[in-house]
Amino acid sequence: MTKNIWAGLIALVLVIACGVLEVVLLSRCYKNLAADCEEIISKCEAETLTVEEYNAFRDKWVDLREKSELLLPHVDVYEINLRFAEGQAYAEDGDYAQLKAQLTVVQELLDYVPHLMKPSLKHIV
């Protein structure tokens, strides 16, 4: 009986520790991508952003998306995907004003999504 209780407690601690580690690591990744987004927006404002730079930034998002899709609400992740897809067309056309608008929304979502990962009473109620 005591072994079952200890095994259950150890499993619970491991699950909680993995969850906390996951939230910390993903939050850091989102923060880094948001910082990259700021740089891309600056280049967009200066109208020096190339399609290759945009594609490299988008590839970073795809990598992060793959890591976070299981944990986050799909609506928010999907919205970021849509903004990147629209931004791709604007980057290829050189429409910096529209691209900046899309990237501004992406940046806001990259700042907001990590908030959703953190358990709170507001998210439950």
XYZ file of C-alpha atoms in Angstrom:
125
model
C 0.000 0.000 0.000
C 2.770 2.454 0.916
C 4.611 1.684 -2.336
C 1.477 2.572 -4.333
C 1.146 5.915 -2.546
C 4.820 6.753 -3.137
C 4.597 5.704 -6.786
C 1.533 7.911 -7.234
C 3.221 10.880 -5.543
C 6.362 10.472 -7.643
C 4.285 10.286 -10.827
C 2.363 13.419 -9.790
C 5.575 15.336 -9.068
C 7.043 14.262 -12.424
C 3.938 15.364 -14.325
C 3.858 18.737 -12.573
C 7.615 19.249 -13.085
C 7.340 18.435 -16.795
C 4.397 20.827 -17.126
C 6.255 23.666 -15.422
C 9.377 23.033 -17.516
C 7.303 22.991 -20.683
C 5.597 26.300 -19.864
C 8.931 27.941 -19.018
C 10.669 26.720 -22.171
C 7.782 27.547 -24.513
C 7.330 30.975 -22.929
C 11.006 31.673 -23.545
C 10.687 30.545 -27.177
C 7.676 32.820 -27.713
C 9.537 35.717 -26.102
C 12.526 35.166 -28.405
C 10.307 35.009 -31.473
C 8.524 38.202 -30.375
C 11.924 39.913 -30.164
C 12.736 38.660 -33.666
C 9.379 39.996 -34.814
C 10.322 43.434 -33.490
C 13.465 43.371 -35.639
C 11.485 42.258 -38.691
C 8.976 45.067 -38.140
C 11.864 47.560 -37.962
C 13.216 46.284 -41.265
C 9.717 46.472 -42.693
C 9.407 50.113 -41.606
C 12.747 50.868 -43.239
C 11.560 48.937 -46.320
C 14.727 46.836 -46.281
C 13.133 43.494 -45.439
C 13.833 40.811 -48.024
C 11.681 37.800 -48.807
C 14.511 35.551 -47.614
C 14.605 37.296 -44.218
C 10.835 36.987 -43.921
C 11.014 33.288 -44.855
C 13.714 32.677 -42.231
C 11.499 34.361 -39.631
C 8.506 32.315 -40.773
C 10.572 29.108 -40.518
C 11.288 29.955 -36.872
C 7.534 30.237 -36.326
C 6.878 26.876 -37.998
C 9.431 25.270 -35.684
C 7.819 26.842 -32.618
C 4.321 25.984 -33.846
C 5.256 22.317 -34.058
C 6.408 22.402 -30.439
C 3.372 24.208 -29.086
C 0.357 22.950 -31.054
C -0.426 20.180 -28.587
C -0.558 22.519 -25.603
C -2.138 25.722 -26.811
C -5.589 26.671 -28.019
C -5.652 25.983 -31.730
C -7.526 29.179 -32.530
C -4.625 31.370 -31.411
C -1.973 29.265 -33.117
C -4.116 29.136 -36.261
C -4.501 32.937 -36.233
C -0.732 33.356 -36.154
C -0.487 30.931 -39.097
C -2.975 33.001 -41.075
C -1.081 36.221 -40.381
C 2.172 34.642 -41.531
C 0.510 33.338 -44.702
C -0.930 36.762 -45.524
C 2.388 38.371 -44.692
C 4.110 36.046 -47.164
C 2.126 37.497 -50.047
C 2.818 41.058 -48.895
C 6.544 40.324 -48.508
C 6.703 38.923 -52.027
C 4.822 41.953 -53.411
C 6.901 44.437 -51.419
C 3.771 45.878 -49.767
C 5.495 46.966 -46.573
C 2.493 48.795 -45.101
C 0.281 45.708 -45.218
C 3.128 43.461 -44.091
C 3.774 45.715 -41.104
C 0.081 45.500 -40.168
C 0.191 41.692 -40.259
C 3.449 41.552 -38.306
C 2.056 43.885 -35.653
C -0.794 41.437 -35.066
C 1.703 38.553 -35.005
C 3.759 40.372 -32.390
C 0.699 40.993 -30.221
C -0.269 37.326 -30.439
C 3.282 36.189 -29.671
C 3.133 38.306 -26.509
C -0.350 37.058 -25.585
C -0.151 33.313 -26.245
C 2.343 32.498 -23.432
C -0.158 34.019 -21.017
C -2.604 31.286 -22.055
C -0.150 28.547 -21.081
C 0.010 29.613 -17.479
C -2.745 28.031 -15.401
C -4.877 30.547 -13.602
C -8.346 30.740 -12.133
C -9.338 33.237 -14.864
C -8.726 30.583 -17.530
C -10.831 27.997 -15.713
C -13.817 30.148 -14.800
